[in-house]
Amino acid sequence: MSILRITNLQIDVRTQGGPRAVVDGIDLTLERGRIHGLAGESGSGKTVTALAILGLLPESMTTSGSVVLDTNDVDTELLGAPRQVLAGIRGRRIAMVFQDPSTSLHPQLSVGRQLTDHMRHHLKLGKRDARDRARALLERVRVPDPTSALKKFPHQFSGGQRQRIAIAVALACEPDVLLADEPTTALDVTVQAGILQLLRELVDDAGLSVLLVTHDLGVMSAVADEVAVMRAGVIVESAPRQQLFTDPQHAYTRSLLAALPGSKLEESPEALVAELLNATRTEAIE
Amino acid sequence: MTRPLLTKDELEPTRLRWRRPRLRLGRWSSPLGITGAAVAVLWIIVAIIAPVIEPHDPLAQNLAILQAPGHGTLMGTDELGRDVFSRVLSGAGVTIPLALLLVVMSVLIGAVLGAIAGFFGRWVDELIMRITDLVMAFPTVILAMVIAAALGASLLNAVLAALIVSWPSYARLTRGLVLALRQSNYVVSGQLLGFSPLKSLWRDIAPNIVGPILVLASLDIGTAILLLSGLSFLGLGAKPPTAEWGSMVSDAIQNFDSWWLGLFPGLAILTIVVAFNFVGDALRDALDPKSNTLRGGGLTL
Amino acid sequence: MTTMPVLTASDVVVEYRGRPPLRAVDGVSLAIAAGEVVALVGESGCGKSSLARAVVGIERLGSGSVKFGSDEVPVLGIRRRPLALTGMQMVFQDPNSSLNPRRRVGDQIADGVRAAVLRGDAGSDPAEWLERVGLDPTAARRYPHEFSGGQKQRIAIARALAARPRMLVADEPISALDASTQTSVAALMRSLCLEAGAGMLFISHDLSVVRRIADRTLVMYCGRIVESGHTESIWQNPVHPYTRALLAAIPVPDGAGRLPITPLEADRLTWTEKIPDALERTAS
């Protein structure tokens, strides 16, 4: 059962020399209760794709194609949807977690306030109910001592805890879909491991569906069920995780894995240097 | 190999990249900036060719006194029978070069002292910054008045007084920019390669701070004109019979019924000050790396 | 090591003013020989960058000493750096701020060449250096903003190496780069350093890349070296609990879908332990 269907999504950016495609007709289907990875390097268009789903693109970008959210058998077209429709979906049906938790949390509101505001707005909960739920949520994402954490401010937490709180805020209204844009990139590996475990649990236990955008194939290998590899606005390869890492079809995927220490296709450092010097890699041609 | 659809710069949504400030005429063309530049250039041309285009001698007292505009003169005559139009034109030649001189001098003095303070730090910094504090603690106009009065009323003394009060803002700005750049990786890299302090300042720091200083300077030309005219208005600048806008407005007060005496020099001051402000604003927008990304259509989320 | 180390740091302490003062580096000693690549790994805030900056002289030492060859490394101040010390160069994390945006890249590499010439080197062509880091030699006439992040970093590396250093200190040189170029740029740095007979201190939080390029590894936690020695020995058989946790937390990109192991909160207390056996580990 699919929950989010992206069909022929095209994103153009207005430039002085006319529109240019940032995302050039991609298709992606997010299944319910799965983690779908969207991998790619900076500039591949993976982040704008995530932003387009929620209608968060800057005005200089135009979209075409279709993004359909399918909840309770009701299909909602998100591209070009009116403001009110999007407002009802953002945070409520589709929530987002960003790379840097210190900028996605409001620095001057207590954690409790940030959690309950959403619930009271979207779910029309009373003060007390919202508070109880907020506490339960913090417990869910394993923030230690939830009761006192509610009263604290974001800067009083470590980076990893802040990302947990940001996830809790995203989950406040029980969204069906979580868009996670490089959620662990700014974190240390030991902290990253915890966040990945949390994501997996949320998907397996609570039936959340996650679109995981990251450049880190190690992260993909740990948690993604499906992986789409994006490059220059196009999905070059999309496959179940195991298959992608063991039997990649596209040359670009192979080149990514070749440069990835510990992968099955890893090449020796000497070979990588030789390639770099021969400028055969895409980056050198740029 | 096809060209990548988008370069990295355009798709780095979370990070605003610092870009090399560049003047691009295409984006510089905000209507206000163009208008301002046109008016400013026009006034500068007037200042240069004023002696040629004046219909009458600005100092000659040979016309009917206090004549309203229209009777043979464009802007009327003053209480001594001098042509107001000629005097306004001639005033441009007095005020504008002095204002430019003033700004250039304060930029030079301020930037050099600020760069020294920022780069060498410690007691040098302390000393220079305390002096700027001292100057900036007083209201600009009042301090300039006091200095001008102490030096004696003359246009050059007015410029000197204005210079004393206006260099500290450049020193502050330059110091801040130098301090920030001193820590930057490329300045440190230069030092690791054995650059001398002077080379560091000249090669690595100076080229990267001229932009903001230029903007402040262009915004300041208007202020300088206002300050010089103000001092003359108060009788601390140009001495009669020099045609200076500030002193012309001041003279007009004695003949309040003759509106043309004050209106035209006042308008002259107004237009040129506003014009230079527009130019400065446009320059700031054009050099600002952030507005660069914004208008370039890039992501700024 | 029979040869005299190029870089010797003994009991380096770096403190930042504050209340209470923050001790970022707490008595670290290390020695790096010519032609040796030593990696310094640890998580953010462990003091690895402070140590790197202290070693080069950008950060003032609280106590201890750093020697480059037989010269004491002075703090980078207003004064011009002593000539001999231009034999130690640094590569920074952020490629965007490593190059002067207003100067042609060729001229900036030429600065490196000039430093080498002043120390008695025959001199070299900046364009040639561009070629050695895999860039078009004609790019020397271009400005930094015309290059991608990875390319800028390689230009910064070329500039540092053009000074013919005997020691290169690299502070997270690959973490701002795209994943696909990280390993290759790191490997390039290694091969260029070996070629030049220079030592390299390579700071990174990415252990899997470090494993590919470092002869020795130092693991740092809370301002101290907790485990050090031969890279492969540490990787195969980590002794210190922090090293173990660090290695276990790295996701293995084999597509098996195994979650990396999350350290328990209680484990963190054991990470500051001093285990003498974990230090100076030899190849086995």
PDB file of C-alpha atoms in Angstrom, chain C residues 87-224:
ATOM      1  CA  GLY C  87      57.847  23.730   6.296  1.00  0.00           C
ATOM      2  CA  MET C  88      54.680  22.981   8.265  1.00  0.00           C
ATOM      3  CA  GLN C  89      51.431  23.628   6.427  1.00  0.00           C
ATOM      4  CA  MET C  90      47.772  23.191   7.197  1.00  0.00           C
ATOM      5  CA  VAL C  91      44.613  22.280   5.297  1.00  0.00           C
ATOM      6  CA  PHE C  92      41.317  23.390   6.800  1.00  0.00           C
ATOM      7  CA  GLN C  93      37.865  21.903   6.939  1.00  0.00           C
ATOM      8  CA  ASP C  94      35.877  24.482   5.019  1.00  0.00           C
ATOM      9  CA  PRO C  95      37.114  24.713   1.449  1.00  0.00           C
ATOM     10  CA  ASN C  96      35.023  27.831   0.850  1.00  0.00           C
ATOM     11  CA  SER C  97      36.994  29.936   3.302  1.00  0.00           C
ATOM     12  CA  SER C  98      40.390  28.394   2.638  1.00  0.00           C
ATOM     13  CA  LEU C  99      41.125  30.418  -0.469  1.00  0.00           C
ATOM     14  CA  ASN C 100      41.211  34.169  -0.925  1.00  0.00           C
ATOM     15  CA  PRO C 101      38.118  34.854  -3.050  1.00  0.00           C
ATOM     16  CA  ARG C 102      39.752  37.813  -4.758  1.00  0.00           C
ATOM     17  CA  ARG C 103      42.884  36.183  -6.111  1.00  0.00           C
ATOM     18  CA  ARG C 104      43.472  33.772  -8.960  1.00  0.00           C
ATOM     19  CA  VAL C 105      44.089  30.236  -7.736  1.00  0.00           C
ATOM     20  CA  GLY C 106      47.374  30.101  -9.653  1.00  0.00           C
ATOM     21  CA  ASP C 107      48.652  33.123  -7.731  1.00  0.00           C
ATOM     22  CA  GLN C 108      47.661  31.533  -4.458  1.00  0.00           C
ATOM     23  CA  ILE C 109      49.490  28.324  -5.290  1.00  0.00           C
ATOM     24  CA  ALA C 110      52.447  30.481  -6.338  1.00  0.00           C
ATOM     25  CA  ASP C 111      52.535  31.812  -2.762  1.00  0.00           C
ATOM     26  CA  GLY C 112      53.219  28.257  -1.665  1.00  0.00           C
ATOM     27  CA  VAL C 113      55.931  27.839  -4.287  1.00  0.00           C
ATOM     28  CA  ARG C 114      57.542  31.098  -3.154  1.00  0.00           C
ATOM     29  CA  ALA C 115      57.646  29.885   0.452  1.00  0.00           C
ATOM     30  CA  ALA C 116      59.479  26.763  -0.732  1.00  0.00           C
ATOM     31  CA  VAL C 117      61.912  28.799  -2.836  1.00  0.00           C
ATOM     32  CA  LEU C 118      62.751  30.999   0.139  1.00  0.00           C
ATOM     33  CA  ARG C 119      63.772  27.869   2.003  1.00  0.00           C
ATOM     34  CA  GLY C 120      66.105  26.902  -0.816  1.00  0.00           C
ATOM     35  CA  ASP C 121      63.838  24.851  -3.075  1.00  0.00           C
ATOM     36  CA  ALA C 122      64.363  25.027  -6.829  1.00  0.00           C
ATOM     37  CA  GLY C 123      60.794  26.157  -7.396  1.00  0.00           C
ATOM     38  CA  SER C 124      57.916  24.629  -9.280  1.00  0.00           C
ATOM     39  CA  ASP C 125      55.116  25.590 -11.601  1.00  0.00           C
ATOM     40  CA  PRO C 126      51.703  26.287  -9.995  1.00  0.00           C
ATOM     41  CA  ALA C 127      49.942  24.772 -13.006  1.00  0.00           C
ATOM     42  CA  GLU C 128      51.821  21.565 -12.411  1.00  0.00           C
ATOM     43  CA  TRP C 129      50.492  21.438  -8.864  1.00  0.00           C
ATOM     44  CA  LEU C 130      46.968  21.773 -10.173  1.00  0.00           C
ATOM     45  CA  GLU C 131      47.620  18.814 -12.401  1.00  0.00           C
ATOM     46  CA  ARG C 132      48.925  16.780  -9.504  1.00  0.00           C
ATOM     47  CA  VAL C 133      45.662  17.227  -7.614  1.00  0.00           C
ATOM     48  CA  GLY C 134      43.697  16.250 -10.705  1.00  0.00           C
ATOM     49  CA  LEU C 135      42.675  19.670 -11.980  1.00  0.00           C
ATOM     50  CA  ASP C 136      43.128  21.278 -15.344  1.00  0.00           C
ATOM     51  CA  PRO C 137      46.410  23.252 -15.336  1.00  0.00           C
ATOM     52  CA  THR C 138      44.738  26.059 -17.272  1.00  0.00           C
ATOM     53  CA  ALA C 139      42.469  26.580 -14.265  1.00  0.00           C
ATOM     54  CA  ALA C 140      45.286  28.599 -12.659  1.00  0.00           C
ATOM     55  CA  ARG C 141      43.831  31.751 -14.157  1.00  0.00           C
ATOM     56  CA  ARG C 142      40.428  31.234 -12.582  1.00  0.00           C
ATOM     57  CA  TYR C 143      39.022  32.481  -9.288  1.00  0.00           C
ATOM     58  CA  PRO C 144      38.013  30.224  -6.373  1.00  0.00           C
ATOM     59  CA  HIS C 145      34.261  30.756  -6.804  1.00  0.00           C
ATOM     60  CA  GLU C 146      34.452  29.050 -10.178  1.00  0.00           C
ATOM     61  CA  PHE C 147      35.236  25.729  -8.504  1.00  0.00           C
ATOM     62  CA  SER C 148      33.179  23.217  -6.549  1.00  0.00           C
ATOM     63  CA  GLY C 149      33.891  22.551  -2.880  1.00  0.00           C
ATOM     64  CA  GLY C 150      35.898  19.425  -3.602  1.00  0.00           C
ATOM     65  CA  GLN C 151      37.961  21.211  -6.216  1.00  0.00           C
ATOM     66  CA  LYS C 152      38.618  24.154  -3.894  1.00  0.00           C
ATOM     67  CA  GLN C 153      39.846  21.748  -1.250  1.00  0.00           C
ATOM     68  CA  ARG C 154      42.217  20.205  -3.745  1.00  0.00           C
ATOM     69  CA  ILE C 155      43.499  23.675  -4.655  1.00  0.00           C
ATOM     70  CA  ALA C 156      44.097  24.372  -0.959  1.00  0.00           C
ATOM     71  CA  ILE C 157      45.982  21.077  -0.751  1.00  0.00           C
ATOM     72  CA  ALA C 158      48.028  22.035  -3.809  1.00  0.00           C
ATOM     73  CA  ARG C 159      48.899  25.393  -2.243  1.00  0.00           C
ATOM     74  CA  ALA C 160      49.984  23.746   1.017  1.00  0.00           C
ATOM     75  CA  LEU C 161      52.066  21.115  -0.774  1.00  0.00           C
ATOM     76  CA  ALA C 162      53.605  23.645  -3.147  1.00  0.00           C
ATOM     77  CA  ALA C 163      55.417  24.990  -0.089  1.00  0.00           C
ATOM     78  CA  ARG C 164      57.155  21.593   0.041  1.00  0.00           C
ATOM     79  CA  PRO C 165      56.250  21.005   3.669  1.00  0.00           C
ATOM     80  CA  ARG C 166      57.853  18.315   5.782  1.00  0.00           C
ATOM     81  CA  MET C 167      54.678  18.222   7.838  1.00  0.00           C
ATOM     82  CA  LEU C 168      51.088  18.667   6.773  1.00  0.00           C
ATOM     83  CA  VAL C 169      48.358  19.135   9.359  1.00  0.00           C
ATOM     84  CA  ALA C 170      44.873  18.556   7.974  1.00  0.00           C
ATOM     85  CA  ASP C 171      41.911  19.527  10.122  1.00  0.00           C
ATOM     86  CA  GLU C 172      38.855  17.582   8.926  1.00  0.00           C
ATOM     87  CA  PRO C 173      39.869  18.159   5.317  1.00  0.00           C
ATOM     88  CA  ILE C 174      37.229  15.860   3.858  1.00  0.00           C
ATOM     89  CA  SER C 175      34.177  16.296   6.037  1.00  0.00           C
ATOM     90  CA  ALA C 176      32.785  19.166   3.963  1.00  0.00           C
ATOM     91  CA  LEU C 177      33.116  17.186   0.744  1.00  0.00           C
ATOM     92  CA  ASP C 178      30.690  14.916  -1.026  1.00  0.00           C
ATOM     93  CA  ALA C 179      30.818  11.323   0.149  1.00  0.00           C
ATOM     94  CA  SER C 180      32.015  10.039  -3.190  1.00  0.00           C
ATOM     95  CA  THR C 181      35.111  12.239  -3.161  1.00  0.00           C
ATOM     96  CA  GLN C 182      36.012  11.946   0.528  1.00  0.00           C
ATOM     97  CA  THR C 183      38.033   8.778   0.275  1.00  0.00           C
ATOM     98  CA  SER C 184      39.737   9.760  -2.942  1.00  0.00           C
ATOM     99  CA  VAL C 185      40.783  13.199  -1.675  1.00  0.00           C
ATOM    100  CA  ALA C 186      42.083  11.633   1.551  1.00  0.00           C
ATOM    101  CA  ALA C 187      43.971   9.022  -0.420  1.00  0.00           C
ATOM    102  CA  LEU C 188      45.344  11.708  -2.707  1.00  0.00           C
ATOM    103  CA  MET C 189      46.631  13.603   0.306  1.00  0.00           C
ATOM    104  CA  ARG C 190      48.336  10.483   1.540  1.00  0.00           C
ATOM    105  CA  SER C 191      50.012   9.676  -1.729  1.00  0.00           C
ATOM    106  CA  LEU C 192      51.228  13.261  -2.249  1.00  0.00           C
ATOM    107  CA  CYS C 193      52.628  13.393   1.282  1.00  0.00           C
ATOM    108  CA  LEU C 194      54.412  10.076   0.877  1.00  0.00           C
ATOM    109  CA  GLU C 195      55.786  11.198  -2.454  1.00  0.00           C
ATOM    110  CA  ALA C 196      57.193  14.330  -0.852  1.00  0.00           C
ATOM    111  CA  GLY C 197      58.424  12.464   2.200  1.00  0.00           C
ATOM    112  CA  ALA C 198      56.301  14.614   4.451  1.00  0.00           C
ATOM    113  CA  GLY C 199      54.546  13.561   7.612  1.00  0.00           C
ATOM    114  CA  MET C 200      50.815  14.127   7.916  1.00  0.00           C
ATOM    115  CA  LEU C 201      48.508  14.590  10.875  1.00  0.00           C
ATOM    116  CA  PHE C 202      45.065  13.835   9.529  1.00  0.00           C
ATOM    117  CA  ILE C 203      42.163  14.831  11.725  1.00  0.00           C
ATOM    118  CA  SER C 204      38.805  13.274  11.030  1.00  0.00           C
ATOM    119  CA  HIS C 205      35.692  11.931  12.607  1.00  0.00           C
ATOM    120  CA  ASP C 206      35.259   9.431   9.811  1.00  0.00           C
ATOM    121  CA  LEU C 207      36.947   6.275  10.992  1.00  0.00           C
ATOM    122  CA  SER C 208      36.282   4.225   7.929  1.00  0.00           C
ATOM    123  CA  VAL C 209      38.189   6.660   5.715  1.00  0.00           C
ATOM    124  CA  VAL C 210      40.974   6.903   8.263  1.00  0.00           C
ATOM    125  CA  ARG C 211      41.393   3.153   8.218  1.00  0.00           C
ATOM    126  CA  ARG C 212      42.213   3.326   4.524  1.00  0.00           C
ATOM    127  CA  ILE C 213      44.931   5.957   4.722  1.00  0.00           C
ATOM    128  CA  ALA C 214      46.535   6.151   8.170  1.00  0.00           C
ATOM    129  CA  ASP C 215      49.590   4.238   9.344  1.00  0.00           C
ATOM    130  CA  ARG C 216      48.869   5.068  12.939  1.00  0.00           C
ATOM    131  CA  THR C 217      45.697   6.254  14.642  1.00  0.00           C
ATOM    132  CA  LEU C 218      45.144   8.259  17.788  1.00  0.00           C
ATOM    133  CA  VAL C 219      41.702   8.063  19.354  1.00  0.00           C
ATOM    134  CA  MET C 220      40.820  11.111  21.377  1.00  0.00           C
ATOM    135  CA  TYR C 221      38.094  11.525  23.947  1.00  0.00           C
ATOM    136  CA  CYS C 222      37.529  14.465  26.270  1.00  0.00           C
ATOM    137  CA  GLY C 223      40.890  16.078  25.532  1.00  0.00           C
ATOM    138  CA  ARG C 224      42.932  12.912  26.057  1.00  0.00           C
TER     139      ARG C 224
END
